[in-house]
mmCIF file with all atom_site columns, C-alpha atoms in Angstrom:
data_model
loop_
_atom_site.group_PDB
_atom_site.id
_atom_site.type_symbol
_atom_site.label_atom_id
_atom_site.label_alt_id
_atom_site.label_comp_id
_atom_site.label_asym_id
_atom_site.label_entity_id
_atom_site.label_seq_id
_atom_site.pdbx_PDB_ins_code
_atom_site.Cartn_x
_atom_site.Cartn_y
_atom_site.Cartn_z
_atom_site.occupancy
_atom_site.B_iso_or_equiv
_atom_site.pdbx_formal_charge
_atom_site.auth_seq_id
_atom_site.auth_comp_id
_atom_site.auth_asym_id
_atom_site.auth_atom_id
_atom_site.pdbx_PDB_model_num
ATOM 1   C CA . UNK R 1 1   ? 0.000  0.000  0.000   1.00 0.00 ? 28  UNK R CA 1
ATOM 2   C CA . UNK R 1 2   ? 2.391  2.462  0.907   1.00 0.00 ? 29  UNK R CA 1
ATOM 3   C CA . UNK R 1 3   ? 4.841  1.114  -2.258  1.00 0.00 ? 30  UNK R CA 1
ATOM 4   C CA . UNK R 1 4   ? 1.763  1.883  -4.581  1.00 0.00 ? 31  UNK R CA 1
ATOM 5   C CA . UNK R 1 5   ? 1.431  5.903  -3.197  1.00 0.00 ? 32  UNK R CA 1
ATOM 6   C CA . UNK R 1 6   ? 5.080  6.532  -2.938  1.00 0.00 ? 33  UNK R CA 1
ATOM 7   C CA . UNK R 1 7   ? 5.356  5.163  -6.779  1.00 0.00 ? 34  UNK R CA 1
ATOM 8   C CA . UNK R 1 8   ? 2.265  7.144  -7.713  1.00 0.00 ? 35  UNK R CA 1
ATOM 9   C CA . UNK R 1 9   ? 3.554  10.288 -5.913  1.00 0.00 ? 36  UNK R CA 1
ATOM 10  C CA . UNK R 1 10  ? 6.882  9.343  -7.281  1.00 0.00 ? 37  UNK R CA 1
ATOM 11  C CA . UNK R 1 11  ? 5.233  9.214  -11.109 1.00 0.00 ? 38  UNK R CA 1
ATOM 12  C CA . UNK R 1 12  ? 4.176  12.980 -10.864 1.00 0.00 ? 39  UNK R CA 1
ATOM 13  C CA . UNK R 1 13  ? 5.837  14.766 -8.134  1.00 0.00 ? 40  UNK R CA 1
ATOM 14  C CA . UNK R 1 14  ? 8.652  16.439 -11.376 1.00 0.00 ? 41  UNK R CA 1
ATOM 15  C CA . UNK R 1 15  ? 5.927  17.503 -13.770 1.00 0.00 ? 42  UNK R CA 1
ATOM 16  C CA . UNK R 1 16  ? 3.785  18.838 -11.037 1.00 0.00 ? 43  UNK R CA 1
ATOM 17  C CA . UNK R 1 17  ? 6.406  21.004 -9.948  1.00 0.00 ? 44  UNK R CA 1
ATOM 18  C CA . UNK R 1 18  ? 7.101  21.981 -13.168 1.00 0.00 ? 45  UNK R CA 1
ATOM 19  C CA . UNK R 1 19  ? 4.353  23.119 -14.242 1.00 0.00 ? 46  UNK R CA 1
ATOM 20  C CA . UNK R 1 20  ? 3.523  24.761 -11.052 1.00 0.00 ? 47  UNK R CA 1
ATOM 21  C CA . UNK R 1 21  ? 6.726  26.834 -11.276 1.00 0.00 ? 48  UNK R CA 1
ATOM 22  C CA . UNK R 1 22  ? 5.569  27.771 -15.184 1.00 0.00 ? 49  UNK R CA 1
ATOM 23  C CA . UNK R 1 23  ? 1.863  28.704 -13.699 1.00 0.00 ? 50  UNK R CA 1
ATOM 24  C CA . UNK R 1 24  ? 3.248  30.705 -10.991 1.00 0.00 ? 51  UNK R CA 1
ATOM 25  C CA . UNK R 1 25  ? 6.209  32.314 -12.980 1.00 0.00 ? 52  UNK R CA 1
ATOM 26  C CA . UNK R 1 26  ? 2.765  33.218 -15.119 1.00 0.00 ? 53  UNK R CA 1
ATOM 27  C CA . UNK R 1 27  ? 0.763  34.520 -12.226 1.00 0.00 ? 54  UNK R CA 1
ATOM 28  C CA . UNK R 1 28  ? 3.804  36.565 -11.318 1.00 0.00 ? 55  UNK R CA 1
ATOM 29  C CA . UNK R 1 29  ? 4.121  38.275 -14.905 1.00 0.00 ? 56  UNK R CA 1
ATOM 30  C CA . UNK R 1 30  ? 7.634  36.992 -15.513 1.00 0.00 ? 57  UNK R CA 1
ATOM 31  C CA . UNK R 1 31  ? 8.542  35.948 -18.768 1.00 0.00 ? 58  UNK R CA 1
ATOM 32  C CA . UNK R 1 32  ? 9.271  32.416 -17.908 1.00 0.00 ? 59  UNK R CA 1
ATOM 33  C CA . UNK R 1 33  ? 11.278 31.184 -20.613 1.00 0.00 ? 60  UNK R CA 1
ATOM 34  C CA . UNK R 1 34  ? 13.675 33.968 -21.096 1.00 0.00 ? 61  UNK R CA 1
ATOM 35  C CA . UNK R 1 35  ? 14.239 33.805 -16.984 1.00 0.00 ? 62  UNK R CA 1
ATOM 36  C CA . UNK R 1 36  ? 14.840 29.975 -17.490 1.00 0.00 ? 63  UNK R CA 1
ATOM 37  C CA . UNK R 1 37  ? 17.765 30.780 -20.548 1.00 0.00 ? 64  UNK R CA 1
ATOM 38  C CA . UNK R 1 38  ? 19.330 33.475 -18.174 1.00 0.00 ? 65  UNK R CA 1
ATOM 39  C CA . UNK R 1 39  ? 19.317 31.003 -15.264 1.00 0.00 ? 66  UNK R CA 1
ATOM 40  C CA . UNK R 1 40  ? 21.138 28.293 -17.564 1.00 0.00 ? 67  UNK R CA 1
ATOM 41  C CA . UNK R 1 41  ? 23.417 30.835 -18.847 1.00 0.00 ? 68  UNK R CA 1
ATOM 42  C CA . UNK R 1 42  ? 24.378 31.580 -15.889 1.00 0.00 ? 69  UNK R CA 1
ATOM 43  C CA . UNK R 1 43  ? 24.822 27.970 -14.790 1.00 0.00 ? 70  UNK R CA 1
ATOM 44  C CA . UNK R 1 44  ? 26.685 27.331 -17.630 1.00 0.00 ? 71  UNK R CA 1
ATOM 45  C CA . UNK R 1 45  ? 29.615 30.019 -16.641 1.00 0.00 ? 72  UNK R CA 1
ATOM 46  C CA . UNK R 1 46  ? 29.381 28.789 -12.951 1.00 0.00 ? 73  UNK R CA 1
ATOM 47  C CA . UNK R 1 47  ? 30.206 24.974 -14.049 1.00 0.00 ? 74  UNK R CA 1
ATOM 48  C CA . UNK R 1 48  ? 33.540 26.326 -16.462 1.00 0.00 ? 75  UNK R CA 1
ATOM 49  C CA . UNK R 1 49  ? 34.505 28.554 -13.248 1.00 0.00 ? 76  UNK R CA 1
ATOM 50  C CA . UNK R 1 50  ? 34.554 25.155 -11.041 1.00 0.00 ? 77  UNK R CA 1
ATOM 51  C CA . UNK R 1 51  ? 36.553 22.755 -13.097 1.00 0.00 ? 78  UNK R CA 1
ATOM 52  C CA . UNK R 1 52  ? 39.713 23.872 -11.750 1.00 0.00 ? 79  UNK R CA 1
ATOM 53  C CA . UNK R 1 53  ? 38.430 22.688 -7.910  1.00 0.00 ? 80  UNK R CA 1
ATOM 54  C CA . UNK R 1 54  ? 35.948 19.331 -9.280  1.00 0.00 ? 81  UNK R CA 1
ATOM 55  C CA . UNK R 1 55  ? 39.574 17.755 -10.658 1.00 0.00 ? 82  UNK R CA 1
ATOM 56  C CA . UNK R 1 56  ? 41.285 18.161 -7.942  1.00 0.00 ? 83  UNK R CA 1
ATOM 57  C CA . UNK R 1 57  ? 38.310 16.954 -5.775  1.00 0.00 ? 84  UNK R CA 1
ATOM 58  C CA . UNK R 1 58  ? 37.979 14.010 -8.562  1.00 0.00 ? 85  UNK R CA 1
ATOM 59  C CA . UNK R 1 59  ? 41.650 12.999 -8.113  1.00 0.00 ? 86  UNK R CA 1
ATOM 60  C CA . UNK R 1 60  ? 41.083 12.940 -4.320  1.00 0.00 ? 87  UNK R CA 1
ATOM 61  C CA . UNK R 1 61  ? 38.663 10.226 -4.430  1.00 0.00 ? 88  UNK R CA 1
ATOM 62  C CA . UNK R 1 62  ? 40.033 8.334  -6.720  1.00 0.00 ? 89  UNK R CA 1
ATOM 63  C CA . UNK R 1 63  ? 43.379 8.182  -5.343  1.00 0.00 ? 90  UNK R CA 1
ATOM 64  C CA . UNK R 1 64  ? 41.498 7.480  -2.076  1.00 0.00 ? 91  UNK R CA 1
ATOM 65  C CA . UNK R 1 65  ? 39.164 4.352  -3.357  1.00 0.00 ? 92  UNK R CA 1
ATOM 66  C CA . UNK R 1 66  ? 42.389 3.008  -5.979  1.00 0.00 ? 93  UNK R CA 1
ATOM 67  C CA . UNK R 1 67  ? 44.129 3.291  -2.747  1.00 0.00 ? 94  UNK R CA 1
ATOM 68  C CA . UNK R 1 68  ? 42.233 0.737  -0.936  1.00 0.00 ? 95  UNK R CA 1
ATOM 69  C CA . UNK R 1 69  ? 41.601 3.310  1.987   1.00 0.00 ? 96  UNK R CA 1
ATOM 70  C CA . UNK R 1 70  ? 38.278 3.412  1.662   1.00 0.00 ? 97  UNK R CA 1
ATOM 71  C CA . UNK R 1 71  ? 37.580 -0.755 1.538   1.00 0.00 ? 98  UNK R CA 1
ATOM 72  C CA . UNK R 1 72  ? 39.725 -0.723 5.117   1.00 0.00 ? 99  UNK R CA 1
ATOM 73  C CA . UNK R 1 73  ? 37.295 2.055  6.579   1.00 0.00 ? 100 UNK R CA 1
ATOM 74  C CA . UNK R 1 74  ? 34.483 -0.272 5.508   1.00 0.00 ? 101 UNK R CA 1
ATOM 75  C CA . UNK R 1 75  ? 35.585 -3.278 6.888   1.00 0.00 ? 102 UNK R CA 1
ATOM 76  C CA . UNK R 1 76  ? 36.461 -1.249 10.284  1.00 0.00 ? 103 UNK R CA 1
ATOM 77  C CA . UNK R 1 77  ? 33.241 -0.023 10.580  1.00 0.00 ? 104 UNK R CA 1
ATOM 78  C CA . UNK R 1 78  ? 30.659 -2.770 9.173   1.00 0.00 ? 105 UNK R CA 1
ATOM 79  C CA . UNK R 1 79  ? 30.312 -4.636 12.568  1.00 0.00 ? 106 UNK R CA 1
ATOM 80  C CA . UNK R 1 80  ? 29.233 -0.866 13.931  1.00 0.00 ? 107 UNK R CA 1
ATOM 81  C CA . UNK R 1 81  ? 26.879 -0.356 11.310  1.00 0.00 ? 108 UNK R CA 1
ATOM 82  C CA . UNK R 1 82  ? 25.498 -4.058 11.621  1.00 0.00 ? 109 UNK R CA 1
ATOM 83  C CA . UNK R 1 83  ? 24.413 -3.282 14.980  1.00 0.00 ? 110 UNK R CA 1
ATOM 84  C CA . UNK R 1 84  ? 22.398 0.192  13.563  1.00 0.00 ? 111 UNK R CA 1
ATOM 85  C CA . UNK R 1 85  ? 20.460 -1.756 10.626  1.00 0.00 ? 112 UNK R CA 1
ATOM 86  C CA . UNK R 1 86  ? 22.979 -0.596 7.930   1.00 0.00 ? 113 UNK R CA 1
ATOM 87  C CA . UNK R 1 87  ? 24.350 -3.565 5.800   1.00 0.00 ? 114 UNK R CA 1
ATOM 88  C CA . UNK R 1 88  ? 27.701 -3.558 5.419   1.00 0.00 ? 115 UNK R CA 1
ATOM 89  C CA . UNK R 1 89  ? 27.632 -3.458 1.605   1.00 0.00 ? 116 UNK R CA 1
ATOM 90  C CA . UNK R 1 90  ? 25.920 0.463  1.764   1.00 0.00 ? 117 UNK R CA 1
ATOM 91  C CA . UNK R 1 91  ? 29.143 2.073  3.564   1.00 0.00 ? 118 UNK R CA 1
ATOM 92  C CA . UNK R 1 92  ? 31.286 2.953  0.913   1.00 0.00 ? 119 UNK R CA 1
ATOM 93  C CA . UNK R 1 93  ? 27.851 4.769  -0.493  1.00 0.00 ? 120 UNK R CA 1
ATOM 94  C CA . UNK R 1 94  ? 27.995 6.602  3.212   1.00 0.00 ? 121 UNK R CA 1
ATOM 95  C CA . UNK R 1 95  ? 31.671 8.023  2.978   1.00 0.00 ? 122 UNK R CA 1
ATOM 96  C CA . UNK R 1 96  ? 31.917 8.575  -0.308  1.00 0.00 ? 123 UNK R CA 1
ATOM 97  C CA . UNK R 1 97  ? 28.607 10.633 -0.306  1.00 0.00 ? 124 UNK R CA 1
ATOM 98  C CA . UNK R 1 98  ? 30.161 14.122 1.328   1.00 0.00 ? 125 UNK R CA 1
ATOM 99  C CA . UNK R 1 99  ? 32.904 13.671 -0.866  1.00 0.00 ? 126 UNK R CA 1
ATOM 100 C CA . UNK R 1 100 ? 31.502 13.564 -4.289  1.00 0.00 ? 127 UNK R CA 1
ATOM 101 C CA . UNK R 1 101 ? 27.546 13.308 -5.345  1.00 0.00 ? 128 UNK R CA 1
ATOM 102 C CA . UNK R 1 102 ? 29.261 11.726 -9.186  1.00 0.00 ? 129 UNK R CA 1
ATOM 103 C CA . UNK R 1 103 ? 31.122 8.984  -7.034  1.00 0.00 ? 130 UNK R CA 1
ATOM 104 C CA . UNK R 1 104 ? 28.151 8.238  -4.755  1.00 0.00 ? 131 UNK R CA 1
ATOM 105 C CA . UNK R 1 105 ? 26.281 7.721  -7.584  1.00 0.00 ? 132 UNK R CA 1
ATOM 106 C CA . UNK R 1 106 ? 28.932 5.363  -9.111  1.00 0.00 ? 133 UNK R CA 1
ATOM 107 C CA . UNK R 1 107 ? 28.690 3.380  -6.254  1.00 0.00 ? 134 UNK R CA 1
ATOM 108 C CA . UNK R 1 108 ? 24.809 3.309  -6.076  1.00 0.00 ? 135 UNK R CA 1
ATOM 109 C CA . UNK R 1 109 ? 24.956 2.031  -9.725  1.00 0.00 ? 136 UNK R CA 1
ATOM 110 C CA . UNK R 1 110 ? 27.319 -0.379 -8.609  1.00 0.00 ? 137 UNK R CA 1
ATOM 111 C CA . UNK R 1 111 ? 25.505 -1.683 -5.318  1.00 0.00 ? 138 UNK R CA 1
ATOM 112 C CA . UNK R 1 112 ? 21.365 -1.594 -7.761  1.00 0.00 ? 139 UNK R CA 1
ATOM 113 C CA . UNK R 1 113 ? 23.892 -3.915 -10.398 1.00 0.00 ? 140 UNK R CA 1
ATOM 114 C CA . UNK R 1 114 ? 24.589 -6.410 -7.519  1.00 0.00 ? 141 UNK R CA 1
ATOM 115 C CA . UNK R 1 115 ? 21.758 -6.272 -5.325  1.00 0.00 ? 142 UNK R CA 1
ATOM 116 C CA . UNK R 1 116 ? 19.039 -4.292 -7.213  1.00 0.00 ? 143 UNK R CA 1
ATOM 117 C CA . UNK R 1 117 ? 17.328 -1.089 -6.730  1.00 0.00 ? 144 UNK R CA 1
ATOM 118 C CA . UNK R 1 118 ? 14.376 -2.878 -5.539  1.00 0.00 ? 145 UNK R CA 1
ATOM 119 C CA . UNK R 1 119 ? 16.436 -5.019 -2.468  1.00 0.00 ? 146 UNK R CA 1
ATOM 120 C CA . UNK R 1 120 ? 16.612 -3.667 0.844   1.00 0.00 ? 147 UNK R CA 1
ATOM 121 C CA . UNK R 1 121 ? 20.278 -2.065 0.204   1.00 0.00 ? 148 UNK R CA 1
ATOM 122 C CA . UNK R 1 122 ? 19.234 -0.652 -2.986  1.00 0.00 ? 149 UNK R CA 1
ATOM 123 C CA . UNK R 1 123 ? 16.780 1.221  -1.390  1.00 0.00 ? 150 UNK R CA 1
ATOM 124 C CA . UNK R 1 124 ? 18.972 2.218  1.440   1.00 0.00 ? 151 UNK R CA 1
ATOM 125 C CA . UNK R 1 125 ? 21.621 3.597  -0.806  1.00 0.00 ? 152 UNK R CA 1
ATOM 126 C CA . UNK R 1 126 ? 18.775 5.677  -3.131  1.00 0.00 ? 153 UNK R CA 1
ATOM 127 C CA . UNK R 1 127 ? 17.427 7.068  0.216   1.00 0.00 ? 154 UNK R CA 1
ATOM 128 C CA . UNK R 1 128 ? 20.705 7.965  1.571   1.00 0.00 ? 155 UNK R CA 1
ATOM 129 C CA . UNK R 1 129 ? 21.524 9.297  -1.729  1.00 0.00 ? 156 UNK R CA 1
ATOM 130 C CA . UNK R 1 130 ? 19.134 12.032 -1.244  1.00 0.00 ? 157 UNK R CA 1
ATOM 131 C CA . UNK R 1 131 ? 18.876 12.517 2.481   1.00 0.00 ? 158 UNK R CA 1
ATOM 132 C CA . UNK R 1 132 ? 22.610 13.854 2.338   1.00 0.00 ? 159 UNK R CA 1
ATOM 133 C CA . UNK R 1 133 ? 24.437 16.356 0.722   1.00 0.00 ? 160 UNK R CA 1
ATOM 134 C CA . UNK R 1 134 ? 28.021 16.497 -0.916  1.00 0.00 ? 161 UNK R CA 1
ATOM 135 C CA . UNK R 1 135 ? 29.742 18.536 2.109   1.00 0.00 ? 162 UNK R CA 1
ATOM 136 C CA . UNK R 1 136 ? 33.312 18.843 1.819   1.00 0.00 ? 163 UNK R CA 1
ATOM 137 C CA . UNK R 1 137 ? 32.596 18.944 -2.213  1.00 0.00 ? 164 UNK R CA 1
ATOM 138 C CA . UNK R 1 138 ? 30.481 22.061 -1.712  1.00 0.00 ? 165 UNK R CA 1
ATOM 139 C CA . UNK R 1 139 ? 32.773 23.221 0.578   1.00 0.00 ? 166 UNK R CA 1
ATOM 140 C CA . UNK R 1 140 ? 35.813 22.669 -1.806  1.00 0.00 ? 167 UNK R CA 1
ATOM 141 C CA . UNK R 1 141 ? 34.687 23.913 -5.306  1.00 0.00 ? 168 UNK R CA 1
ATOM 142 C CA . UNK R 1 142 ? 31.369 26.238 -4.671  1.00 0.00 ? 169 UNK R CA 1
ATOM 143 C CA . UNK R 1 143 ? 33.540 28.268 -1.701  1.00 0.00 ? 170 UNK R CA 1
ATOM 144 C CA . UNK R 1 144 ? 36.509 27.978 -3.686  1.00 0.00 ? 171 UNK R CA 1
ATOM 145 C CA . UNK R 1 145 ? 34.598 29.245 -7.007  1.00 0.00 ? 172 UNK R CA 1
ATOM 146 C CA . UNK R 1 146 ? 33.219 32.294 -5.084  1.00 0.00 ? 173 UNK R CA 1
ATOM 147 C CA . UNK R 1 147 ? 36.824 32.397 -2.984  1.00 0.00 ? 174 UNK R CA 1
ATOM 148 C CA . UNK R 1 148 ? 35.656 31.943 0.738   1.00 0.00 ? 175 UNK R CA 1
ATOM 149 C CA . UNK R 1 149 ? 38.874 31.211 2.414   1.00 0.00 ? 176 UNK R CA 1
ATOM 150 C CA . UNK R 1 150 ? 36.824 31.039 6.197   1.00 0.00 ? 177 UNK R CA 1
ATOM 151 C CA . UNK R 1 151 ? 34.070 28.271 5.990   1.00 0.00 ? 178 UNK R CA 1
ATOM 152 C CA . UNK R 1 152 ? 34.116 28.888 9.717   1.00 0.00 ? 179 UNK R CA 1
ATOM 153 C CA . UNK R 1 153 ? 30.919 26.365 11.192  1.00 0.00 ? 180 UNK R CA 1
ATOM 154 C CA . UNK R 1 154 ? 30.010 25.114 7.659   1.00 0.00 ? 181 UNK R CA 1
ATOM 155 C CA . UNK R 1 155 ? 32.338 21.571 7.676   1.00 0.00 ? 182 UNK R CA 1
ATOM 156 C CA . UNK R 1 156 ? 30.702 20.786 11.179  1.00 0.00 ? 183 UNK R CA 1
ATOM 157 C CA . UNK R 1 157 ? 27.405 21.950 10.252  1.00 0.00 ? 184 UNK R CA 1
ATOM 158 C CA . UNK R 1 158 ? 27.520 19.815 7.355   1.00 0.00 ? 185 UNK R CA 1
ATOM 159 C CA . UNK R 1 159 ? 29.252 16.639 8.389   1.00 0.00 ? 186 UNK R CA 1
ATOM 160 C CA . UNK R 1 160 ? 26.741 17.062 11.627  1.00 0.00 ? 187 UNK R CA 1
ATOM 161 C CA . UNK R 1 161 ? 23.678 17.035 8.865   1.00 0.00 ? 188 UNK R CA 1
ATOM 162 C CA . UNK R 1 162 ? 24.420 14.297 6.629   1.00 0.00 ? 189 UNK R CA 1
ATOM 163 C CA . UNK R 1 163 ? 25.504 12.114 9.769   1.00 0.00 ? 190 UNK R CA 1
ATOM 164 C CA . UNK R 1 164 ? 21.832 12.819 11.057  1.00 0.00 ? 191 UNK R CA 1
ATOM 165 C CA . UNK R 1 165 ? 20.458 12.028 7.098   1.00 0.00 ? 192 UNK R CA 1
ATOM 166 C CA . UNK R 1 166 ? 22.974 8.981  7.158   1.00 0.00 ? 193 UNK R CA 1
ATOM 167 C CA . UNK R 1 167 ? 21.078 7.482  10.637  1.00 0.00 ? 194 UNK R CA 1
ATOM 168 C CA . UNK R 1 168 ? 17.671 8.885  9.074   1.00 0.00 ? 195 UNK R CA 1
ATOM 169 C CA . UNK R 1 169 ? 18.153 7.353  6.039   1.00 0.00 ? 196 UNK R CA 1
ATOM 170 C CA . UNK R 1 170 ? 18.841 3.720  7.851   1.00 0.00 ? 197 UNK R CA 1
ATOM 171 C CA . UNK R 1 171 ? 15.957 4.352  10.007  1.00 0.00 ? 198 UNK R CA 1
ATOM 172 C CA . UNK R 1 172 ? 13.082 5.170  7.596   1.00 0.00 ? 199 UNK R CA 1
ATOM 173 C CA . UNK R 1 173 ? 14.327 2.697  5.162   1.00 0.00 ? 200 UNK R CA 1
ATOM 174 C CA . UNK R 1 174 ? 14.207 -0.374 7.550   1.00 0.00 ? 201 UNK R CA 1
ATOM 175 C CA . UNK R 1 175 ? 10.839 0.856  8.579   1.00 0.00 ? 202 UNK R CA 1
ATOM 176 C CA . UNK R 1 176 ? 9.443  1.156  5.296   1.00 0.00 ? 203 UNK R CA 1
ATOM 177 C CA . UNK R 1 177 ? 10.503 -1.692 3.554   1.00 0.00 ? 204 UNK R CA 1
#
């Protein structure tokens, strides 16, 4: 029952929110489609001014999963996240996840190839996948793009956050399915 309304939801939720932003850009009086090509424009000269810091920050993690590093973590840590409800096989999606949204999504396609997006760790993966955020990537290219040299309480603030979406994410998933 609650599969079928999340999948409904799930089927609709994008254009609905679509559209609404079209209606309400139209209810507004702004001319929708030229705000939309000024917004990509804009987007488009904020992604050249960030490739500098997203190779560096794509070296990192390579070096730091070719490494084996990140397979010793996981093995460290699995009979701690046993005991929580998190299988073993969705830590690597955990740690990687502030580091780089691109790798945590390599390693969601990698854990919905051996397990499935429909298994119990697929679904743990897709749900931690969007109850945290890519910290220490914002924090390297976005404040480096704009040059904030201080993040001052933004790390903890945002390690803090996707620990508490991390747990959250475990939580509502075993509940749910």
């Amino acid at each position: 029952m609650f599969e079928n309304i999340v999948n409904a939801i799930s089927l609709y939720a994008i254009p609905f929110i679509i559209v609404s932003i079209v209606l309400f850009g139209k209810f507004k009086k702004v001319n929708v489609y030229e705000t939309f090509t000024d917004g990509a424009r804009e987007g488009f000269n904020t992604a050249v001014s960030i490739i500098p810091f997203l190779v560096g920050m794509l070296v990192a993690i390579g070096v730091f999963r070719a490494s084996g590093a990140l397979d010793l973590i996981t093995n460290a840590l699995s009979p701690i996240t046993n005991k929580i409800g998190m299988p073993g096989e969705v830590l690597p999606m955990a740690l990687i996840r502030p580091l780089s949204g691109g790798g945590a999504s390599g390693v969601m396609n990698e854990l919905f190839a051996t397990y499935g997006p429909d298994s119990l760790i697929g679904r743990m993966a897709s749900v931690m996948n969007g109850s945290t955020e890519t910290t220490l990537y914002v924090l390297a290219v976005y404040f480096g793009a704009v040059g904030i040299k201080k993040s001052r309480h933004a790390l903890p603030a945002g390690l803090i956050a996707d620990v508490v979406g991390l747990i959250t994410a475990v939580i509502v998933t075993n509940m749910m399915f």
